[in-house]
Short mmCIF file of C-alpha atoms in Angstrom, two decimals:
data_model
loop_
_atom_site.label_atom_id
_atom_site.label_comp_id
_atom_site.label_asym_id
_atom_site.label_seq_id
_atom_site.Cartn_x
_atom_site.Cartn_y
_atom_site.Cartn_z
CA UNK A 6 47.43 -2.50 65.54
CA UNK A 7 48.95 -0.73 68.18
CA UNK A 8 48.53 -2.95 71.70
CA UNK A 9 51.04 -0.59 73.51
CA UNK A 10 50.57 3.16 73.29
CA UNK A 11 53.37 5.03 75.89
CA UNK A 12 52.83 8.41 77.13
CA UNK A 13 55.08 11.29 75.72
CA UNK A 14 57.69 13.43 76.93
CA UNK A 15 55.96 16.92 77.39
CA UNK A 16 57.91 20.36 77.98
CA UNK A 17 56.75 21.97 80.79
CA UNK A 18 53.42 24.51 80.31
CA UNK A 19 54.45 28.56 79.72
CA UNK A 20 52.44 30.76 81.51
CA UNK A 21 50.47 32.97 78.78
CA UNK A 22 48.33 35.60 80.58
CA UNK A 23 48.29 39.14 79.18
CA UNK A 24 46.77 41.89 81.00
CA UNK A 25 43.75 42.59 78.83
CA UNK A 26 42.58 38.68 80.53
CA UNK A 27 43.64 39.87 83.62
CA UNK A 28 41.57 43.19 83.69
CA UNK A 29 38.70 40.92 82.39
CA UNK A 30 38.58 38.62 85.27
CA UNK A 31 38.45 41.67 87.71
CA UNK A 32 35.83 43.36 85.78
CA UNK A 33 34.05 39.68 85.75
CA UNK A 34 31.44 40.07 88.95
CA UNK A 35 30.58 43.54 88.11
CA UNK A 36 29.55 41.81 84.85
CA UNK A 37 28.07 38.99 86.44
CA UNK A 38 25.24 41.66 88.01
CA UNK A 39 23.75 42.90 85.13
CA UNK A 40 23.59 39.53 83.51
CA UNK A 41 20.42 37.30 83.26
CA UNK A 42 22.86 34.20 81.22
CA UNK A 43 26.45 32.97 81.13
CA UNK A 44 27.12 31.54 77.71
CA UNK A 45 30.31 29.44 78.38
CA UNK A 46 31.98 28.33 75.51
CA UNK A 47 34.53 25.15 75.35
CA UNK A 48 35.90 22.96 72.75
CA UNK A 49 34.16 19.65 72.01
CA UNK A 50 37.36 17.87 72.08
CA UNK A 51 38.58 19.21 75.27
CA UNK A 52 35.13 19.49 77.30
CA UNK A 53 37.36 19.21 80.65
CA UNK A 54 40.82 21.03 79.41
CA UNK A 55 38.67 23.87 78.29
CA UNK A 56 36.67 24.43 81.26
CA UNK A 57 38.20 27.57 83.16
CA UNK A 58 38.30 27.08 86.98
CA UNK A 59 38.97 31.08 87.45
CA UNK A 60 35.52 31.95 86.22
CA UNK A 61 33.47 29.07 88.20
CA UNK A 62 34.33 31.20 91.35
CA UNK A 63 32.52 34.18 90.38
CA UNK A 64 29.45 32.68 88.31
CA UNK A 65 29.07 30.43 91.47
CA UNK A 66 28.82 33.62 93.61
CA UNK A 67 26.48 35.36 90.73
CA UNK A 68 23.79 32.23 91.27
CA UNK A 69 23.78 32.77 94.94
CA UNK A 70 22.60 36.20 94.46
CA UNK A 71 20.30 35.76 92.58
CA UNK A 72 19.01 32.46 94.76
CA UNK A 73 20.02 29.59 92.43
CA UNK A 74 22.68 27.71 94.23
CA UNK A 75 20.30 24.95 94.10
CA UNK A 76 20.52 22.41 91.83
CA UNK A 77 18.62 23.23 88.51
CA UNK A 78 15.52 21.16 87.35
CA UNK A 79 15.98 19.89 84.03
CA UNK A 80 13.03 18.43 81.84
CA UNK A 81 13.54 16.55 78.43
CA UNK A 82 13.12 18.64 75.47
CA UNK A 83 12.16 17.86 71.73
CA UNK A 84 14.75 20.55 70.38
CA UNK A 85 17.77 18.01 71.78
CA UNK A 86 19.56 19.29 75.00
CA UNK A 87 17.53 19.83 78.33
CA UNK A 88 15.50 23.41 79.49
CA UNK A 89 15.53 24.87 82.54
CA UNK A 90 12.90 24.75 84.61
CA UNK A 91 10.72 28.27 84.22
CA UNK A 92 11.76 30.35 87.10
CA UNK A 93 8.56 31.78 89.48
CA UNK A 94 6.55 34.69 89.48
CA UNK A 95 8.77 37.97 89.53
CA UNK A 96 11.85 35.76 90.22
CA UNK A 97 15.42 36.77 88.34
CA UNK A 98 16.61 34.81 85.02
CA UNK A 99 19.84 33.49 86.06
CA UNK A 100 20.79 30.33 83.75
CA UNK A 101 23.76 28.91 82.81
CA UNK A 102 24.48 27.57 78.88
CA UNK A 103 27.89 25.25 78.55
CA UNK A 104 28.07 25.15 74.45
CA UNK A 105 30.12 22.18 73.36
CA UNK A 106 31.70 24.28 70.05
CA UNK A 107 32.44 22.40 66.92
CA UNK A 108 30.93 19.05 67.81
CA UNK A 109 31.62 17.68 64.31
CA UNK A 110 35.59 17.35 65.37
CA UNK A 111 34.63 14.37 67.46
CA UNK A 112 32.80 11.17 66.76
CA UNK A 113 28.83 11.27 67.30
CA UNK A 114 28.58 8.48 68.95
CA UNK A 115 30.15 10.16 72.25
CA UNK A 116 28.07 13.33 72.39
CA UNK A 117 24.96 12.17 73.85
CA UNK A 118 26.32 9.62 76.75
CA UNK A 119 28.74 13.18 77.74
CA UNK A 120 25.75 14.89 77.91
CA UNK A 121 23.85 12.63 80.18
CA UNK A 122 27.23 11.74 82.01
CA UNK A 123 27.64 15.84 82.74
CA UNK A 124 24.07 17.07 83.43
CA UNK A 125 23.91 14.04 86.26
CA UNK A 126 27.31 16.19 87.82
CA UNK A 127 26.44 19.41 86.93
CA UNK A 128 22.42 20.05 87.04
CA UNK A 129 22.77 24.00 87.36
CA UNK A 130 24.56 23.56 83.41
CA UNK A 131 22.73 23.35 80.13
CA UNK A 132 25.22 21.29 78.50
CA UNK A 133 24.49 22.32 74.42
CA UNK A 134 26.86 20.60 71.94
CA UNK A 135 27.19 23.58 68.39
CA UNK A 136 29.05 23.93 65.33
CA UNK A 137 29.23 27.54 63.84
CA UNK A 138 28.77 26.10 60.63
CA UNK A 139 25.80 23.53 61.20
CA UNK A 140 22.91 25.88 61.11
CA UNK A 141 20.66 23.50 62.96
CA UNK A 142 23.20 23.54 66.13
CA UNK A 143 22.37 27.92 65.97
CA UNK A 144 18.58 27.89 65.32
CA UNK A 145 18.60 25.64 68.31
CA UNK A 146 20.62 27.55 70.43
CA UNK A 147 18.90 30.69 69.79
CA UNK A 148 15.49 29.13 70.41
CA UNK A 149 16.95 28.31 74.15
CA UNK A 150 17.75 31.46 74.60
CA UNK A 151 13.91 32.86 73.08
CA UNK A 152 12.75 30.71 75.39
CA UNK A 153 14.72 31.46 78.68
CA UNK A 154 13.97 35.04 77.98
CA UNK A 155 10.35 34.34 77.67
CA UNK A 156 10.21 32.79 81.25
CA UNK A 157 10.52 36.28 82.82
CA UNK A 158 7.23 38.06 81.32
CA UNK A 159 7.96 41.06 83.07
CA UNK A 160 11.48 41.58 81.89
CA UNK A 161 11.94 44.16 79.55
CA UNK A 162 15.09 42.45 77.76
CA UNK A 163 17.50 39.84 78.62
CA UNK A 164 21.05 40.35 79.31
CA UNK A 165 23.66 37.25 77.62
CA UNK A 166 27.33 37.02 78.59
CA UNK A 167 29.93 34.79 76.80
CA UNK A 168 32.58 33.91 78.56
CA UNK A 169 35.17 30.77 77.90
CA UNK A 170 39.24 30.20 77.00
CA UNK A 171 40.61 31.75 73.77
CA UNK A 172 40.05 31.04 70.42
CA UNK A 173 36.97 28.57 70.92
CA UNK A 174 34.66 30.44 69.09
CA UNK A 175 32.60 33.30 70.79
CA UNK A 176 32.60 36.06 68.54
CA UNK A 177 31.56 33.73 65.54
CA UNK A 178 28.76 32.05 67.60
CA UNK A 179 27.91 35.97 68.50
CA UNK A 180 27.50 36.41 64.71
CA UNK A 181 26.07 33.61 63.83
CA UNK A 182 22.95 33.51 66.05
CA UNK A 183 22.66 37.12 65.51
CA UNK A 184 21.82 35.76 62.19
CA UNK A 185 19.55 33.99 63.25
CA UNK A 186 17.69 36.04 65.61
CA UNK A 187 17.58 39.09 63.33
CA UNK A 188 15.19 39.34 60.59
CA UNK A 189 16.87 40.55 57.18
CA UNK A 190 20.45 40.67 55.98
CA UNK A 191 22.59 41.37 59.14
CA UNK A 192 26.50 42.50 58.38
CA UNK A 193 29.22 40.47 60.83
CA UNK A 194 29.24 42.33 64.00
CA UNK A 195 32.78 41.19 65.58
CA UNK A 196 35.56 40.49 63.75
CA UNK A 197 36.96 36.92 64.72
CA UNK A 198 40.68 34.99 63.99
CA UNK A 199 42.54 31.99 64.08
CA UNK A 200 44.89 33.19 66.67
CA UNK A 201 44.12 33.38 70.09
CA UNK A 202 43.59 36.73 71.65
CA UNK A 203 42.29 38.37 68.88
CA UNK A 204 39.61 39.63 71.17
CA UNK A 205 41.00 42.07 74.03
CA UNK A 206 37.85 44.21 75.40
CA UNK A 207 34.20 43.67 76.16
CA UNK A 208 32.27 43.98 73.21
CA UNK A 209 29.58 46.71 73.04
CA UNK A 210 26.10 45.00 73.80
CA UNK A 211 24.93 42.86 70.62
CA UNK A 212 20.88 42.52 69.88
CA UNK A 213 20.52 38.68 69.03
CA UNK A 214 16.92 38.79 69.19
CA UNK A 215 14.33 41.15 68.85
CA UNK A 216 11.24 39.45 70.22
CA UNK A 217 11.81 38.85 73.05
CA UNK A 218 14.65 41.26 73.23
CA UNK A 219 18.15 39.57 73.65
CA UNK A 220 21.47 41.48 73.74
CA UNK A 221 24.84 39.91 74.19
CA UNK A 222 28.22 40.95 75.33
CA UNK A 223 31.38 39.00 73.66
CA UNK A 224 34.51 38.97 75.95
CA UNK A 225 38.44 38.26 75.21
CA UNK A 226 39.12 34.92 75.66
CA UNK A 227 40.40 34.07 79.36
CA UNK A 228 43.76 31.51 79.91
CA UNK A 229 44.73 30.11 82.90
CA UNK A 230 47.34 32.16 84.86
CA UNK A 231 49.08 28.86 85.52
CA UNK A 232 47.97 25.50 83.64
CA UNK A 233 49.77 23.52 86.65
CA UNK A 234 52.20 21.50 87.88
CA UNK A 235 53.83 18.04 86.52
CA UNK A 236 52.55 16.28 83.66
CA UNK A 237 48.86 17.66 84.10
CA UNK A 238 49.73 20.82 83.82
CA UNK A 239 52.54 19.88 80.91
CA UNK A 240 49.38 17.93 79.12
CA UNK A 241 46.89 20.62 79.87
CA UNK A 242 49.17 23.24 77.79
CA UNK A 243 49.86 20.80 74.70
CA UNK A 244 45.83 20.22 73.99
CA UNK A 245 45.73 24.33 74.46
CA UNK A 246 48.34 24.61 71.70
CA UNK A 247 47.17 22.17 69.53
CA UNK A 248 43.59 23.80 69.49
CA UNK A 249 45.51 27.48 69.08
CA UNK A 250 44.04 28.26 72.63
CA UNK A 251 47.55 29.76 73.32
CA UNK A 252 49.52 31.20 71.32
CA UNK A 253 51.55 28.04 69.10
CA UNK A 254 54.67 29.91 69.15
CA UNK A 255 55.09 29.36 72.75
CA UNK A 256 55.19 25.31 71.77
CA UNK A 257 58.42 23.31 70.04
CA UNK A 258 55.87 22.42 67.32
CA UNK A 259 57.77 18.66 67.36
CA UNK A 260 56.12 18.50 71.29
CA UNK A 261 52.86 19.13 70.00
CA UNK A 262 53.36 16.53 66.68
CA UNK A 263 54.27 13.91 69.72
CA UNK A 264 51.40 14.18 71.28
CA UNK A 265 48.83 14.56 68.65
CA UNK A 266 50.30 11.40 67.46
CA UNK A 267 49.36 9.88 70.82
CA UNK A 268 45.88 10.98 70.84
CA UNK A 269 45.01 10.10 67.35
CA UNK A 270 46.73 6.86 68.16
CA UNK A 271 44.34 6.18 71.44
CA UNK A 272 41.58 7.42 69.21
CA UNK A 273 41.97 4.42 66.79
CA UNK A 274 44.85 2.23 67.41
CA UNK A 275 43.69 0.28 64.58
CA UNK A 276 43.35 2.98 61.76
CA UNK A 277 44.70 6.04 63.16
CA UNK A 278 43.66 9.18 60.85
CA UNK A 279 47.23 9.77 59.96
CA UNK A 280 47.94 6.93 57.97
CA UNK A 281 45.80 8.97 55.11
CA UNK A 282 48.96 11.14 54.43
CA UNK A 283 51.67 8.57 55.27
CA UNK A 284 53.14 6.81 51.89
CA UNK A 285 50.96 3.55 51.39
CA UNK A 286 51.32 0.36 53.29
CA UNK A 287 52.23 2.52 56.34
CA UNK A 288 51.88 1.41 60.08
CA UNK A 289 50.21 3.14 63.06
CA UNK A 290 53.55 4.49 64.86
CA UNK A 291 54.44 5.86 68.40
CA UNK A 292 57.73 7.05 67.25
CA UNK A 293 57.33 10.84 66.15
CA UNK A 294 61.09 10.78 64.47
CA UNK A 295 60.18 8.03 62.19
CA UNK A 296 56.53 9.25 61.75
CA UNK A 297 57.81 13.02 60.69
CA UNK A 298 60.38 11.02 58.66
CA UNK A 299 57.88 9.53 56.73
CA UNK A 300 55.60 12.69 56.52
CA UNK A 301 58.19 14.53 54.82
CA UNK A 302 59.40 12.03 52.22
CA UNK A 303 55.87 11.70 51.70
CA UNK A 304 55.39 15.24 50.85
CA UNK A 305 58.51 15.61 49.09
CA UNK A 306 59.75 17.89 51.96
CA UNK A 307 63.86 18.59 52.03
CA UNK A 308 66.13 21.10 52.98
CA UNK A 309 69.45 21.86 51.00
CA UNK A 310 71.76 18.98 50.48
CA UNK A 311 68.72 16.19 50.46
CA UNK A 312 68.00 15.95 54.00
CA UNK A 313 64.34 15.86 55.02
CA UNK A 314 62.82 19.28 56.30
CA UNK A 315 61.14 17.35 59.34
CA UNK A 316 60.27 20.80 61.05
CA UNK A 317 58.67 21.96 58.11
CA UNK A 318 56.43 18.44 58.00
CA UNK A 319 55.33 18.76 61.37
CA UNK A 320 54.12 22.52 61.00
CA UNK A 321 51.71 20.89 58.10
CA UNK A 322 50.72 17.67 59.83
CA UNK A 323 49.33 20.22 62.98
CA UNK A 324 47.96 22.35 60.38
CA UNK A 325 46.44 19.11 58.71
CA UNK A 326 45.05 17.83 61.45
CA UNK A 327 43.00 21.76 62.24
CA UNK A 328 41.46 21.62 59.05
CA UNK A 329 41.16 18.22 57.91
CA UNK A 330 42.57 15.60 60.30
CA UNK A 331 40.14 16.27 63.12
CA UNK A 332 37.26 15.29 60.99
CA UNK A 333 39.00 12.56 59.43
CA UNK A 334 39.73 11.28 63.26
CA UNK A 335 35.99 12.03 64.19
CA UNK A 336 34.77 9.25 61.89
CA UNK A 337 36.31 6.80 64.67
CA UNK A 338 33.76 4.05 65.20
CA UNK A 339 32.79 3.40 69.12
CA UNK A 340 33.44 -0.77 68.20
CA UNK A 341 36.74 -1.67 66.56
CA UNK A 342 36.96 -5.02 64.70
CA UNK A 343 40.40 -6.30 66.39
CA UNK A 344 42.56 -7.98 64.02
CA UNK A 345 42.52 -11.82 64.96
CA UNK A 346 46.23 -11.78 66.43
CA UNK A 347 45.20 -14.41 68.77
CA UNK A 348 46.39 -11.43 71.77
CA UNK A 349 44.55 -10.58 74.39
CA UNK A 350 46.01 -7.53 75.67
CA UNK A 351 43.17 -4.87 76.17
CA UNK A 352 43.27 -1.38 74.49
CA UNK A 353 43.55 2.01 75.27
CA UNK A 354 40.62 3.55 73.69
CA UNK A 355 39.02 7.58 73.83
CA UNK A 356 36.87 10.09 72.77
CA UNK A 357 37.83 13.38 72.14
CA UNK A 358 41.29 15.26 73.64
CA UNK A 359 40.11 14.46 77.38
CA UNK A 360 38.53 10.67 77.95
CA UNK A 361 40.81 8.05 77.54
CA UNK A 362 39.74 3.65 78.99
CA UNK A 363 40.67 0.71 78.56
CA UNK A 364 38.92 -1.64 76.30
CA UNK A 365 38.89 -5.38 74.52
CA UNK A 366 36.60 -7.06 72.56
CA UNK A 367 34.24 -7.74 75.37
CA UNK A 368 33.99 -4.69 76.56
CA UNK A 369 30.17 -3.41 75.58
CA UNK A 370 29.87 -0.09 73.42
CA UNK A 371 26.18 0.72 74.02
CA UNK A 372 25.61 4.51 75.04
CA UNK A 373 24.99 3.46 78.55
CA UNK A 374 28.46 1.67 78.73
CA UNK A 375 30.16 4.60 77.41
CA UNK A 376 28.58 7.37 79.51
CA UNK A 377 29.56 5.27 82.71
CA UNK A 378 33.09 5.45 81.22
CA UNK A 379 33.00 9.22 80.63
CA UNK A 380 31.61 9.58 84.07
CA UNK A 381 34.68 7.86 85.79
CA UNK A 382 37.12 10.16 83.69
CA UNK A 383 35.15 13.60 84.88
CA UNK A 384 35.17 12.27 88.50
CA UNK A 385 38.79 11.57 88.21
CA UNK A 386 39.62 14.75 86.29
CA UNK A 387 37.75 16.82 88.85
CA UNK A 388 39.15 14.98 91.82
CA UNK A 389 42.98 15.86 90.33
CA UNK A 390 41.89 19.61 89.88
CA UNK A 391 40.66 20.07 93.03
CA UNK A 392 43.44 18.05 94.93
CA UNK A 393 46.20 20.50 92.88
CA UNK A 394 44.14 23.19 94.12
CA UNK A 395 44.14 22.77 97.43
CA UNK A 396 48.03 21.88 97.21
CA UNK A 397 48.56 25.24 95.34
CA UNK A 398 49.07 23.61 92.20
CA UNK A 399 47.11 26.32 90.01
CA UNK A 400 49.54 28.90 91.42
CA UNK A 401 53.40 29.00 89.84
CA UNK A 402 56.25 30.01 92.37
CA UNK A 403 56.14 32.97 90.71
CA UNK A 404 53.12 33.91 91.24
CA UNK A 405 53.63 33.28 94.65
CA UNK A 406 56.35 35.36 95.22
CA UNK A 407 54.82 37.99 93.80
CA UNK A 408 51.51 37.56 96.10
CA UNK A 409 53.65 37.23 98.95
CA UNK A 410 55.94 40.20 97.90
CA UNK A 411 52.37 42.04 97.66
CA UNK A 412 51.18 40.87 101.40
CA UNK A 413 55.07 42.39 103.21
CA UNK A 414 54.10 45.81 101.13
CA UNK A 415 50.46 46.04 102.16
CA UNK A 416 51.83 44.75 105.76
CA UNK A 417 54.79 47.12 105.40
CA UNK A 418 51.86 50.01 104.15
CA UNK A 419 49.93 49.31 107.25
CA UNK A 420 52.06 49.41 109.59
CA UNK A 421 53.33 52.63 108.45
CA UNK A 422 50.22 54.12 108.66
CA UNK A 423 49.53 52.86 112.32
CA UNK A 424 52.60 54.79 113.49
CA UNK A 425 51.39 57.82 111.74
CA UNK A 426 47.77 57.78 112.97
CA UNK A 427 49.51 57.01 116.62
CA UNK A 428 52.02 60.22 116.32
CA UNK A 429 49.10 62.82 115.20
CA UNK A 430 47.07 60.94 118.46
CA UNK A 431 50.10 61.89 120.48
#
């Protein structure tokens, strides 16, 4: 058992923002006005990482249009997550959808307290945890959306938008509730890929439904100009990498081995999932050299001359851990048996990429217990994001030279064009 579980060294974030995300999030309010719902897509195991603070700006703007900056009533429902409240006579459909994507990657017992724990924060959000390949999660979510469009008799279609961070699953959701909501065989609309920014232009509008009629617009996947500064920002890019939210390459793949080894450590510190491909008898580990050490003799990994090919083992163990490790590391159970060491110390326990507390054998599991927990790390997650934005902290210096290059030109501009207006005056 692990009783001490140190933070890791983390390389400082690159800044990954091509222009096809940048013409995107100008085109975003026009958008915004034809559109009745924002589909917002994260990853279940970073709900917070995932969330994209350039967007919230403009969808917040889009509900005060349409007269729902109000909080949004919320009523129990017997398909799972909460419905919105059916709008008034002649008013606008203007809901917003958070989908949790690929829910089975962490462990169950976590997804209803975040639920409760977000709609209490956020009651304008229908927080709906999905995976593409659990057809239950898609027959749900495409009975939501029947039944938001339903709310607005008068409406001749409805108008869906699906917006969210690269490579967490939009244009396979797109197809997969367009299976759904179309009767008969229905070919794969969008084409979809493992790599991030696979998607680069608004899609063309998507039918999802026929009655009511639903259409749907897929976007490219939208990065933070600037995931921020000190050792949020230096986290913030390692979870992106490790989910292939941006682009690996940009990552020492060793970095992202260190701290995957951390989380799956703070996941279980008793039985973390990688001691299923360490030789037998291994121990849980904080040191990535031996742990990569171990991997490779394991898998018979070695370079010319004998020596272990530790680069080559770490590629595989992040590959191992997309495909199989994550729902090894899901199976974590919310109550760990602690060995009887006769120590005290308290553990560092989590759920997911993002939630992380500190726990002993006294500490109660029940779902109430655990929501307050996840309701203390999204206060204290939201508190940090909005205190580095007010500092500047989700701007580089780069960026900031360039903006205030940009203000001396238009400055520069106008002032030119006061002397001319004055001399043709003259």
């Amino acid at each position: 058992m692990l009783s001490a579980i140190p933070f890791p060294a983390l390389p400082a974030p690159p800044s990954w923002f091509p222009g096809h995300m940048n013409r995107f999030s100008k085109q975003l309010p026009a958008l915004l006005s034809r559109t009745d719902v924002v589909l917002e897509l994260r990853d279940s195991r970073l709900p917070l990482t995932s969330i994209n603070q350039n967007l919230e700006g403009a969808i917040r703007k889009w509900r005060a249009e349409r007269g729902r900056d109000s909080a949004v009533i919320h009523t129990p429902s017997s398909t799972g997550p909460a419905s919105p409240a059916v709008p008034g006579y002649g008013s606008t459909i203007c809901e917003r959808i958070v989908v949790l994507n690929k829910h089975d990657l962490v462990p169950e017992w976590g997804i209803e307290p975040f639920r409760k724990a977000m709609t209490s924060r956020f009651p304008d959000q229908i927080v709906h945890f999905a995976s593409c390949n659990k057809p239950r999660d898609i027959r749900t979510l495409s009975e939501m959306l029947v039944r938001i469009a339903k709310t607005n008799v008068h409406a001749m279609e409805m108008n869906v938008l699906v917006v969210g961070m690269p490579n967490v699953g939009k244009s396979t959701l797109l197809n997969s509730l367009r299976s759904f909501g179309i009767a008969g065989r229905t070919p794969k609309a969008l084409q979809t890929s493992a790599q991030p920014g696979h998607t680069r232009t608004l899609s063309t509008r998507l039918k999802i439904s026929e009655d009511p009629l639903v259409y749907s617009y897929d976007s490219p996947g939208v990065m933070l100009p600037f995931l921020g500064k000190g050792e949020l920002g230096a986290e913030r890019g390692v979870k992106l990498a490790l989910i292939a939210g941006i682009k690996e390459s940009l990552y020492d793949v060793e970095a992202l081995v260190n701290y995957l080894l951390y989380r799956l450590n703070i996941l279980n510190p008793i039985s973390p999932a990688y001691l299923k491909v360490l030789p037998p008898g291994a121990q849980p580990t904080t040191d990535v050299s031996f742990f990569l050490d171990q991997l490779a003799d394991r898998l018979g990994m070695r370079i010319r001359g004998g020596d272990l090919d530790t680069p080559r083992a770490a590629k595989w163990f992040v590959e191992w851990w997309r495909k199989e490790g994550g729902l090894i590391s899901a199976t974590a159970p919310a109550k760990l048996t602690l060995p009887s060491t006769g120590s005290s110390d308290p553990l560092r326990r989590g759920w997911g990429f993002d939630f992380e507390w500190t726990t002993d054998s006294s500490t109660p599991t029940s779902s109430e217990a655990v929501e307050q927990k996840m309701g203390e790390c999204i206060d204290e997650y939201m508190r940090i994001s909005e205190e580095q934005e007010r500092l500047g902290g989700a701007v580089s210096q780069t960026q900031e030279k360039k903006r205030s290059w940009q203000e001396k030109q238009a400055k520069r501009a106008a002032k030119s064009k006061a002397k001319l207006t004055a001399r043709k005056n003259a």
